[in-house]
Structures are given as structure tokens and as C-alpha cells.
XYZ file of C-alpha atoms in Angstrom:
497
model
C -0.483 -12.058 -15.730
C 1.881 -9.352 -16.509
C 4.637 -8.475 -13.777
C 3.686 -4.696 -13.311
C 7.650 -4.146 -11.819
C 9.390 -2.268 -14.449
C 13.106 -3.134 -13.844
C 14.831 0.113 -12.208
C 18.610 -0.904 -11.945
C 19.866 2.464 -11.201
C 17.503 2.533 -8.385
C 17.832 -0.839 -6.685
C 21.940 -0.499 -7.264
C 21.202 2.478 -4.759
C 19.122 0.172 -1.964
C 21.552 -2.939 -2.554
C 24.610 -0.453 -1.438
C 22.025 0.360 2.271
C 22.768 -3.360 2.515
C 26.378 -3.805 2.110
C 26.945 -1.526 4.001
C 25.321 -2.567 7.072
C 27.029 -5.893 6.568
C 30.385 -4.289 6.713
C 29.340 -2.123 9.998
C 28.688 1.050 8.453
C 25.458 2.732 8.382
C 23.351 4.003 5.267
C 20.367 5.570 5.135
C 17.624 6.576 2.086
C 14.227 8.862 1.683
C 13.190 7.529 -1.889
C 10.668 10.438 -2.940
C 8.226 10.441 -5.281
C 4.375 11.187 -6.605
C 1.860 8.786 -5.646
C 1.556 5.484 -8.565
C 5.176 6.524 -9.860
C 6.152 2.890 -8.616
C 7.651 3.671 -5.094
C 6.316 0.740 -3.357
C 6.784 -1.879 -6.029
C 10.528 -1.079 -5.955
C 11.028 -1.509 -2.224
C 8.707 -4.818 -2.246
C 11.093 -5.982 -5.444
C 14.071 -5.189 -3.496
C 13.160 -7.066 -0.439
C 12.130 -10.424 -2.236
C 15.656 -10.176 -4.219
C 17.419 -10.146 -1.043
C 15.839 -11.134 2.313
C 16.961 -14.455 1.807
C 20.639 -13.637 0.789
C 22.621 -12.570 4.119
C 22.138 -12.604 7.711
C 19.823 -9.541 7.395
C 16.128 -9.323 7.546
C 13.923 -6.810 6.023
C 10.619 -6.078 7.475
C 8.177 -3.376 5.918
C 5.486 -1.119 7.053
C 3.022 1.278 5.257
C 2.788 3.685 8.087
C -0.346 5.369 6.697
C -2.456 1.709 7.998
C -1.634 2.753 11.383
C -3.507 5.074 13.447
C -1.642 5.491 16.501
C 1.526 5.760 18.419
C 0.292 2.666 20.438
C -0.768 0.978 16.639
C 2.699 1.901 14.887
C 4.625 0.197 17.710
C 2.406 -3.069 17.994
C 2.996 -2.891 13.815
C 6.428 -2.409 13.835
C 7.643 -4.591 17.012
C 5.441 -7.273 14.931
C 7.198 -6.666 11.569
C 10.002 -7.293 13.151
C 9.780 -10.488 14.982
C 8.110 -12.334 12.393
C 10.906 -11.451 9.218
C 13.121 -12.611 12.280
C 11.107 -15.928 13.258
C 11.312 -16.686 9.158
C 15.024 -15.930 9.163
C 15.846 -18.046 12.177
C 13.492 -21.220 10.891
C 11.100 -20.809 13.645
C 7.365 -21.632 12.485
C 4.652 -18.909 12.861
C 1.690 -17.765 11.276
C 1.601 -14.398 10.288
C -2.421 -14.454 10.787
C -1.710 -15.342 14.746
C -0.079 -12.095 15.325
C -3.291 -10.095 15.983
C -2.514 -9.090 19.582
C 0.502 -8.709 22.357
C -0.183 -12.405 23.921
C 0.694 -13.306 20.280
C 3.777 -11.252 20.381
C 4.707 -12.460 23.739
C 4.640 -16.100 22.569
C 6.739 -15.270 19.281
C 8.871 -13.532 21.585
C 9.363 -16.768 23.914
C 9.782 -18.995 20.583
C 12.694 -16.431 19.534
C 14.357 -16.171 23.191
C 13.033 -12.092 23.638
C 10.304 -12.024 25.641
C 11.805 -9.281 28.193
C 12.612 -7.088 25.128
C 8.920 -7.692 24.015
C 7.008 -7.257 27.342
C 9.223 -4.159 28.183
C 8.288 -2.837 24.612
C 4.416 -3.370 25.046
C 4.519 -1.827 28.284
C 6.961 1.538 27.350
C 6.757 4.258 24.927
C 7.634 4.445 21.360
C 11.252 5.266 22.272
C 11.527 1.630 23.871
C 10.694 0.439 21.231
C 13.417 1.737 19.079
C 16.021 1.490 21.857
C 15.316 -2.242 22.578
C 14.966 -3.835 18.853
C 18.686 -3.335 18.713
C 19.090 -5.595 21.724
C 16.446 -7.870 20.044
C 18.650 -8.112 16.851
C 21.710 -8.323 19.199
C 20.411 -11.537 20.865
C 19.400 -12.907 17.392
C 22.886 -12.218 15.668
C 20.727 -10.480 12.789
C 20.542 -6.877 11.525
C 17.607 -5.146 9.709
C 16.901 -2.631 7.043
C 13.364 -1.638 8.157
C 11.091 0.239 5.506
C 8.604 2.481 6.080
C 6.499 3.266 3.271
C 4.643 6.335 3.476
C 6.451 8.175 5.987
C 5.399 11.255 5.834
C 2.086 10.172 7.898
C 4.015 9.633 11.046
C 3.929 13.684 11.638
C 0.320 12.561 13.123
C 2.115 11.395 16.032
C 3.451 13.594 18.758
C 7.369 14.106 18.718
C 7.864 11.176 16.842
C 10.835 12.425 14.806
C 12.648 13.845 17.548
C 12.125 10.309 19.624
C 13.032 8.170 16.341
C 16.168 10.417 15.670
C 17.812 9.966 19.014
C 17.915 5.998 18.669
C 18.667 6.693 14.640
C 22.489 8.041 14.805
C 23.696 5.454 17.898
C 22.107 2.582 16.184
C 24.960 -0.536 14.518
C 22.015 -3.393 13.338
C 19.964 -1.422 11.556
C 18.811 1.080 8.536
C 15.739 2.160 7.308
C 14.586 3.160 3.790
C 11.491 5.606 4.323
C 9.418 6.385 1.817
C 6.971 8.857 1.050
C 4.607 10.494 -1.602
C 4.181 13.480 -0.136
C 6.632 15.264 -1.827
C 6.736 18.401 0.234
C 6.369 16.954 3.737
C 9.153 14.596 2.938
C 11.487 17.416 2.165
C 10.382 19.056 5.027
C 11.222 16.112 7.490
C 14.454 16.103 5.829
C 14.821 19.820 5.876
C 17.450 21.838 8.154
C 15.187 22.666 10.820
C 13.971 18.935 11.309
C 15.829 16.336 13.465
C 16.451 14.309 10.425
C 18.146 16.538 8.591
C 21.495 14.762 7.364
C 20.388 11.456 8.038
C 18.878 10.032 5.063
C 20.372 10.259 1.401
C 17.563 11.163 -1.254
C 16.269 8.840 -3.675
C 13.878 10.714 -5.897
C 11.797 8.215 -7.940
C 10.040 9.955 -11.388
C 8.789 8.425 -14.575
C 10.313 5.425 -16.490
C 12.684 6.595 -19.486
C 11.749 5.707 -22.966
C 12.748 2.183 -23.552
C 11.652 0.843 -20.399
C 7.921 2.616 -20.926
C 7.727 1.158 -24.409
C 8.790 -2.385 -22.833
C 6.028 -2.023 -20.138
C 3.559 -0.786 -22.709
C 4.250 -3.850 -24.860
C 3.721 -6.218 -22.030
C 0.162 -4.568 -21.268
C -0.690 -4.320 -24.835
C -0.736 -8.515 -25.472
C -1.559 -8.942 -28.744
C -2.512 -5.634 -29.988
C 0.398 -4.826 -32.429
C 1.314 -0.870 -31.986
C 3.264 0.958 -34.253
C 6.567 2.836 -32.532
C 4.960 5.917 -33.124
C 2.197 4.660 -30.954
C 4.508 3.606 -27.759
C 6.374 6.386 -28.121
C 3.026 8.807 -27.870
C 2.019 6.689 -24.596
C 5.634 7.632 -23.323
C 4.773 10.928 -24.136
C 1.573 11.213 -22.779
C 1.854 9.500 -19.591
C 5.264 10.820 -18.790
C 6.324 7.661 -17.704
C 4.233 6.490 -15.271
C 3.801 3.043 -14.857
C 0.095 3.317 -13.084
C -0.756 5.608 -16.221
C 0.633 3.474 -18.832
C -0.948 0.628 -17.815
C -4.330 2.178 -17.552
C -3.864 3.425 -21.366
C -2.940 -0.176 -22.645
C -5.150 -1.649 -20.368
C -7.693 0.169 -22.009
C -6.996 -0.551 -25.746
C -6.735 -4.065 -25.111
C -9.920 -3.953 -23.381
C -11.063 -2.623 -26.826
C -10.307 -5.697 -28.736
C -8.371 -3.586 -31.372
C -5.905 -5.736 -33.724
C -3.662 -2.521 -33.900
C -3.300 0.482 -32.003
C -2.101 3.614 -33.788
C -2.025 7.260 -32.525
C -5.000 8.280 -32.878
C -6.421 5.817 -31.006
C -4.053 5.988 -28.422
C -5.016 9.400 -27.893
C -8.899 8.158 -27.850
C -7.639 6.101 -24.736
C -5.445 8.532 -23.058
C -8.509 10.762 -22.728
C -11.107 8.443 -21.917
C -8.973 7.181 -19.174
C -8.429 10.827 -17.846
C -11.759 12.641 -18.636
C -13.956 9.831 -18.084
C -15.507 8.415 -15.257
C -14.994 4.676 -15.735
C -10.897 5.763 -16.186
C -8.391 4.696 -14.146
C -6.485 7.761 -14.051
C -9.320 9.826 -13.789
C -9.675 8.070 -10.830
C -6.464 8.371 -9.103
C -6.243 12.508 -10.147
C -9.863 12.666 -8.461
C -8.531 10.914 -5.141
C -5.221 12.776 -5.196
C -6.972 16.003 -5.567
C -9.595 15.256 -2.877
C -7.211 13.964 -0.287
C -5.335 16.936 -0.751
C -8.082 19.040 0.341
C -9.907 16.772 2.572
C -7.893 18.495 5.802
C -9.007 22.141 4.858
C -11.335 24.031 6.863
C -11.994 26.029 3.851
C -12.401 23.357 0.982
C -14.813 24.920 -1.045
C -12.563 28.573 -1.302
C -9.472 26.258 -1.766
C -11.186 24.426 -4.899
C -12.277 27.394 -6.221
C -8.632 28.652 -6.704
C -7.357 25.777 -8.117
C -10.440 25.412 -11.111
C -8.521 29.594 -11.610
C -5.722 28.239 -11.321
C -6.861 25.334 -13.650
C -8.132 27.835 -16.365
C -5.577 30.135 -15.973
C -2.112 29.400 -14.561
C 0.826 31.559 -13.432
C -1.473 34.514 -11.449
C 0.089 36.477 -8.667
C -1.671 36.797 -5.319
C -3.256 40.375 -5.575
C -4.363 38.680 -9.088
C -5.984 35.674 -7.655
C -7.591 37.880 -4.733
C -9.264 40.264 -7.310
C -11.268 37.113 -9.109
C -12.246 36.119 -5.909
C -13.582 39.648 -4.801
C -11.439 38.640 -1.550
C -8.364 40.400 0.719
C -5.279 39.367 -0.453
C -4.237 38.643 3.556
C -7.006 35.853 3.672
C -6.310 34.331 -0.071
C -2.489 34.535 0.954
C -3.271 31.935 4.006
C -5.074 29.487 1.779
C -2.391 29.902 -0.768
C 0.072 28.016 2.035
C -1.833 25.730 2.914
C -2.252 24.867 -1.249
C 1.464 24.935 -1.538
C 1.825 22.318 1.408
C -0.134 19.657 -0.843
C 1.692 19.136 -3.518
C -0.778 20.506 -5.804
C 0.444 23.818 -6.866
C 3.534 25.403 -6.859
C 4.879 29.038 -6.795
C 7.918 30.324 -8.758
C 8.649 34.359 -9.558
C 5.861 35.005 -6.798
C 3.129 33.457 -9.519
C 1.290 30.385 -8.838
C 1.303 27.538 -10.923
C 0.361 23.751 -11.035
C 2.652 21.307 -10.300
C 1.760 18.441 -12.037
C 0.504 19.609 -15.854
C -1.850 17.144 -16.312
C -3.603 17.634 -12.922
C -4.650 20.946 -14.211
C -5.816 19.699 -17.790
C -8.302 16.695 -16.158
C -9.422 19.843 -13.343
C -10.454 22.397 -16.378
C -11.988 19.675 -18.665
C -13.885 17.185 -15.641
C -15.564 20.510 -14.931
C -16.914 20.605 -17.883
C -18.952 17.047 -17.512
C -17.398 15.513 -20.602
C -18.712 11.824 -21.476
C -17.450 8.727 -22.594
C -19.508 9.017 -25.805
C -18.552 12.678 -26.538
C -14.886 11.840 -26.776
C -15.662 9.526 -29.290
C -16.776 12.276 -31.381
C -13.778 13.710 -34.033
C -14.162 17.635 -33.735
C -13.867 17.301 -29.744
C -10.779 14.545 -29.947
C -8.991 17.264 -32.458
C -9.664 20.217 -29.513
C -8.598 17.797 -26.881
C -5.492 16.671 -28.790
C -4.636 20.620 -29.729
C -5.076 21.473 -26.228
C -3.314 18.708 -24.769
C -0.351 19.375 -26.179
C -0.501 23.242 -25.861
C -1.024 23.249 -22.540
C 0.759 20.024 -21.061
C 3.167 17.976 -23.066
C 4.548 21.580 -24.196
C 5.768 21.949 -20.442
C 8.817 20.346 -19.550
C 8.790 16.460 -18.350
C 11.771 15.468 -17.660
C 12.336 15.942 -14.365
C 10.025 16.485 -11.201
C 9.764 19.301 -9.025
C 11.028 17.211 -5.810
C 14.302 16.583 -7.606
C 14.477 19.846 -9.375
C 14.423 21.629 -5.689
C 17.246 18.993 -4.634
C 19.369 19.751 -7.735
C 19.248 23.834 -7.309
C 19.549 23.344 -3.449
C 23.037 20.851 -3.629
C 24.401 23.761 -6.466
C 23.218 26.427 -4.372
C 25.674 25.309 -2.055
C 28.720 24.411 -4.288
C 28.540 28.600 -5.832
C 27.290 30.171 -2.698
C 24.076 31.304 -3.976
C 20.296 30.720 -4.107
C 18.998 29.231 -7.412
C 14.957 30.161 -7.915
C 13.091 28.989 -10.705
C 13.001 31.443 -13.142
C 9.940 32.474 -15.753
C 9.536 35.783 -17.899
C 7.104 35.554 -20.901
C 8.372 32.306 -22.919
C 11.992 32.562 -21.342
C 12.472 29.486 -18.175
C 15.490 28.502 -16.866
C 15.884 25.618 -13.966
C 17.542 27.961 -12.174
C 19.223 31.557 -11.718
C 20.353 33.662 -8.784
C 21.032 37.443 -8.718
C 24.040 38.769 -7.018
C 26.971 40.465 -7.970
C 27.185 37.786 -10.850
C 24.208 36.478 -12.432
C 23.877 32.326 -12.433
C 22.329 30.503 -14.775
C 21.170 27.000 -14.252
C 20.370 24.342 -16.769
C 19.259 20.793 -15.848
C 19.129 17.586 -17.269
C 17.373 14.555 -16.177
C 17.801 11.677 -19.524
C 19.145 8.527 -19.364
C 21.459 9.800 -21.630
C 24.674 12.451 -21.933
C 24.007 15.754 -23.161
C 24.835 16.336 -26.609
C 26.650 19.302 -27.723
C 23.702 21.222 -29.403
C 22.071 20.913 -25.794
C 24.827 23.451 -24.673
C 25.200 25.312 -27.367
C 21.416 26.080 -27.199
C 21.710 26.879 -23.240
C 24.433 29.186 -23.867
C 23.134 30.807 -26.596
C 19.186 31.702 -24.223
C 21.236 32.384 -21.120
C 23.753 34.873 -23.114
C 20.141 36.769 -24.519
C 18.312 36.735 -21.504
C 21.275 37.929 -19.142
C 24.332 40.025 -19.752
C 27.722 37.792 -19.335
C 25.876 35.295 -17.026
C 27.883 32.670 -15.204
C 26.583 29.591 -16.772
C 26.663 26.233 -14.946
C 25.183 23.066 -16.624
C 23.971 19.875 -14.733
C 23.508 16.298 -15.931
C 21.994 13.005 -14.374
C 24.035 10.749 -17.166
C 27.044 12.950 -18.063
C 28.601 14.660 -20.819
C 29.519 13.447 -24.402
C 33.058 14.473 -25.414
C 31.840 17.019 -27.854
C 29.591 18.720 -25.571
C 32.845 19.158 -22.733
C 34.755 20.512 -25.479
C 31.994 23.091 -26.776
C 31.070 23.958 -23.028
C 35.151 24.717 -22.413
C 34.446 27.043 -25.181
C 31.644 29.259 -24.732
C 32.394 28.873 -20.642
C 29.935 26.647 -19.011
C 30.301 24.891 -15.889
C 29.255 21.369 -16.652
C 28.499 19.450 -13.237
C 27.398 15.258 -13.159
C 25.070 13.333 -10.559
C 27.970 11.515 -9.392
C 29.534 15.256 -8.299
C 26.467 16.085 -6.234
């Protein structure tokens, strides 16, 4: 049995610091962001069994989304809480006992807080929040409590304004919230929210190279692939663990002795065009979900199979193909841009996630399992496939992209906007009385110093003596800070965020 966790130190070196510093009194919060299957809930799981048992702290976890209520989410939470406490302070208790409140009440009684727990079952939400503190008090513990998929707690009723009131005052505990919905999250998190300030982004995106071709190995068995091979699934898959595995999966599944390109692209498509595929699967829930709270579902799916066969179309453009005002089309373009699928840069409209929009324009089409064994159809496949989506760039998400440009934004006093004319893209740029040009980096690695010779050399024939700025998740090699003191860019590091 393979251990699907793919070892993210960067990213649990970011969680472990949530818990020393609660331990030394001071308080730490994170939002860790990402697409749904990027791995978001196998790194908060990984980072609870490595250290629940470690300190005097206990770490319960909730996926929000299984609860339907305010009245559910509290009963949830309140029993989260007591039982990673019972554990911590030796006291036995069944986990399947705690159905109800009289179950509660008697863990409560065992642990020396029934008054906290009664007065929680009978009061609101806010109790609840206001009187674990005393319950950890009483218990000498503290708690990092995560919420998985928090972005579903907008269901309920003032609940960030109630949550955010107890948040800033509170000593014994963080939380880690987590979410999938990219754009709600940053909207919770956004200025005009009650959260805004509180939490410190985590933005979770594909593996990097060497840890996709270690996962793809471990999938694999003992079907021997050549590193052109793992590199191509890297390529293909972008990363993702969920999507890796389903490609591997799949060619061991095939009882091949050795797995070359070629037939990694066989499985790449089968799992994505294909009924029977995993990922096909996943982009057909994603997709549906996403629509499945519009009135007008059928007008919003016809856009996005446009969209799908014809990408980067203005409004009055999308309006005219659907013989509709561009007032009406322009209300089901927001509601579009709130799900994650699409996105809209230079006022044109274009998909967010590449691949999304190749599986949309080919499922159409009713393409079988047996057809993609056929050689003419793999060749268009392949061609288009990499026309269309491993052309576009990979390396870093829109969710982190938007957090990059907004943090800079601030630091030069301007407003960076993704930028498109023809084959020209930059990250970034914002007009003004200088033009800003922003370039950004999302390896594992430093820049080189081609990588800024190249940016200097598009931004200087695209814009007339732009002011160039640079950023990098992993730094700067000393030749690249040398050549970017030359030709005048503004190099800027994660750790300078």
C-alpha cells in the first residue's frame, strides 16, 4: 500500500511554526489555499499525526462541508474538541458514543466541564467559541483547531462576524482553515470581510519535479519508466498528486513491463477523456458542482463549451454567439467568475485551469476508450494537448499569482493586472506615470541569469523604459543579482513579502 502523502517540508515548516508559537503565548494563524485533489487535506491530517502527541496541545479537525447547520457545526466542533482532549488527558471514550448531547454531557462530566458543555448546547454559536477557551483553561491544554473546507461556513448566517469577535481576544487557541474554493477563500480574507488580517496565506499548488517523479515511482511498482517518461507525467499532470496517481495507477493496471512516452500519453488521455478515468471524473464533479447553484445552468454551460472552443472573448463577443444582451450575459459572467472556473484578465475571459477546458471541448465530443487507442487520434490529441495546455504557463496558480501582484501592489503603490496582447503576457503591469512590469517565479529553484536577461529584454520591447521588478519563491543566483543590477531590475524574494 503506497503512502499517497508526498512529503511537503516547506509547507509543514509553515504549520509547525502555528504551534510554537502558541506554546510560547503568541498567536498564529493560516488559510492554506488551494484547488480541490492538490493534497490540502492530506497535509493537515500528516501534520496532526506528527504532532498531537508531542506537547500539551491538542489538535482536533473538522471538514465543515459534512455539516449542515449552525446547530450541526457546533455539536461537531464542541465534539472535536472534547474527545482530542479526553485522548490527551488519558480519559477512555469511544469516539462512536458521541452521537448526541447526553453523550457530550457525560464526556463533559468525565473531563470536569459539564457547565461549559450544557451552557454550549443550550446558547448560540458565539458560546460556543467564547466558552472552549474556558474549557481549555480548566484542562491546562491549548488547541490548533482545523477546519477543512472553510469556505462552506458562508451557508451560515453571520458566522464570520460571530467567529471573528472571539478570534483576536483568544490565548489557547489557533486555527488552520482550509479551503478549495479558491475565490471565496480570498474573499473571506479580503478587506471588506471581518477576517481580513487574521490569517497568513498558505497557497498549496502542484508538487515540483523531484517529488512528482518520487510519487510516480511509488505508484508505478514494478513497471520500469524511462526519465523521459516521469518527467512527461510531471508535465502533464502539473503536479498533482490525485492526477499522478490516476496516470500510474492506470499503467500499472495495464500490466506493462515498461512505460515510455507514448504510452504515458495513452494513459493521460484515457484517464481524462474517458469515462472509466479518474480524472475525468473529478473535472466532471468539479465542473458540475460549480454550476449546480445556478438558476441558469444550461446558459452558464453553454458559455463555458465557447469558452472551451474558443478562449480569451470579450463580453459584447460572447453576447453576439449567444444572440443575447450583453447586460444579461454580463450577470452570468459573475456568477462564472465566482466558481473558480474561468477567469477574466484585459476584460477577456479565459479558463482558469487549462486542462479543464481541454477535457470540456473533447468530452463533448463523446470520445471512447477504444478510439484513443487508435494512432491518428493519439497524434491530434498529443498535438493539441500541448498547443493548447502545457504551452500555457504552470508554474504557479492563479490564487497565488493574485496574492503575489496584490503584496507588490502595495510595496510600489500601484495596481498590477494581468497583462495579455497577442503572444506578449506578463504576470503583471500597471499604468501610471511609470509603467511596471512584473515577472514571477514560482520553482523550487533560484532564477538563473538568462531568466532576467530574457524578462528584461520582452519588458524593454513591449514598453518604453518600463520599471521592471522581478519576484522569486526560491531566490536569486549570484549571477542573476549581478545581471539584474545591470539592466535595472528590482529583484524581490518570498521571504520579503
Amino acid at each position: 500500500m503506497v503512502d499517497m502523502f508526498v512529503d511537503r517540508r516547506k509547507e509543514l515548516g509553515v504549520l509547525e511554526g502555528v504551534l510554537k508559537s502558541l506554546m510560547r503565548g503568541e498567536k498564529l494563524n493560516i488559510a492554506v489555499i488551494g484547488p480541490r485533489r492538490i493534497g490540502k487535506t492530506e497535509l493537515l491530517l500528516k501534520f496532526k499525526e506528527i504532532h498531537e502527541g508531542k506537547t500539551g496541545c491538542i489538535i482536533p479537525y473538522l471538514n465543515v462541508q459534512r455539516t449542515g447547520s449552525v446547530e450541526s457545526f457546533k455539536f461537531a466542533y464542541l465534539r472535536e474538541l472534547l474527545y482530542e482532549a479526553a485522548k490527551k488527558k488519558g480519559v477512555n471514550v469511544e469516539r462512536s458514543r458521541l452521537v448526541d448531547w447526553d453523550g457530550l454531557l457525560v464526556l463533559g462530566a468525565k473531563l470536569g466541564v459539564e457547565e461549559e458543555v450544557a451552557a454550549v448546547k443550550r446558547g448560540s454559536v458565539g458560546e460556543l467559541f467564547e466558552l472552549q477557551e474556558e474549557i481549555l483553561k480548566k484542562l491546562d491544554l491549548k488547541a490548533i483547531f482545523i477546519l477543512d473546507e472553510f469556505q462552506d461556513t458562508v451557508r451560515f448566517s453571520n458566522f464570520l462576524e460571530i467567529m471573528r469577535s472571539t478570534v483576536e481576544k483568544q490565548r489557547a487557541i489557533a486555527y488552520v482553515i482550509s479551503g478549495s474554493a479558491v475565490r471565496m477563500m480570498e474573499e473571506i480574507l479580503s478587506p471588506e470581510k471581518p477576517f481580513f488580517g487574521q490569517f497568513r496565506r498558505l497557497y498549496l499548488g502542484g508538487l515540483p519535479k523531484e517529488d512528482s517523479i518520487e510519487l510516480a515511482k511509488a505508484m508505478l511498482g514494478d513497471v520500469k519508466a524511462s526519465n523521459a517518461a516521469l518527467e512527461l507525467i510531471h508535465r502533464l499532470t502539473g503536479g498533482n498528486p490525485f492526477y499522478i496517481s490516476a496516470v500510474c495507477r492506470r499503467l500499472a493496471e495495464e500490466g506493462f513491463e515498461r512505460a515510455g512516452s507514448r504510452k504515458v500519453y495513452t494513459a493521460f488521455l484515457t484517464e481524462l477523456l474517458s469515462e472509466s478515468g479518474d480524472i475525468y471524473s473529478h473535472l466532471d464533479y468539479v465542473f458540475n458542482e460549480s454550476l449546480s447553484r445556478a438558476y441558469k445552468g444550461a446558459v452558464h454551460r453553454e458559455i463555458l463549451l465557447i469558452l472551451a472552443r474558443e478562449e480569451g472573448l470579450t463580453l459584447s463577443e460572447i453576447s453576439k454567439r449567444l444572440g443575447k444582451p450583453s447586460g444579461e450575459i454580463s450577470n452570468y459572467m459573475k456568477f462564472l467568475l465566482r466558481t473558480d472556473l474561468i477567469t477574466k484578465e484585459n476584460n477577456r475571459y479565459y479558463f482558469t485551469d487549462k486542462l479543464m477546458r481541454f477535457w470540456l471541448a473533447k468530452t463533448y465530443l463523446g470520445i471512447t476508450e477504444l478510439e484513443l487507442r487508435r494512432e491518428k487520434l493519439l497524434k491530434e490529441l498529443v498535438a493539441e494537448l500541448e498547443e493548447k495546455y502545457l504551452k500555457a504557463k504552470t508554474e504557479l496558480g492563479k490564487a497565488a499569482e493574485f496574492m503575489v501582484r496584490e503584496e507588490l501592489g502595495k510595496r510600489f503603490g500601484v495596481k498590477f493586472e494581468p497583462y495579455r496582447r497577442g503572444d506578449v503576457e506578463f504576470d503583471g503591469v500597471a499604468f501610471g506615470g511609470k509603467t511596471y512590469v512584473l515577472e514571477i517565479k514560482w520553482r523550487n529553484r533560484p532564477v538563473g541569469a538568462k531568466d532576467v536577461e530574457r524578462f528584461a529584454r520582452k519588458a524593454r520591447a513591449e514598453f518604453r523604459e518600463p520599471v521592471m521588478v522581478m519576484f522569486s519563491r526560491s531566490g536569486f543566483t549570484e549571477k542573476a543579482q549581478k545581471v539584474a543590477e545591470r539592466l535595472g531590475v528590482v529583484l524581490v524574494e518570498d521571504k520579503m513579502l
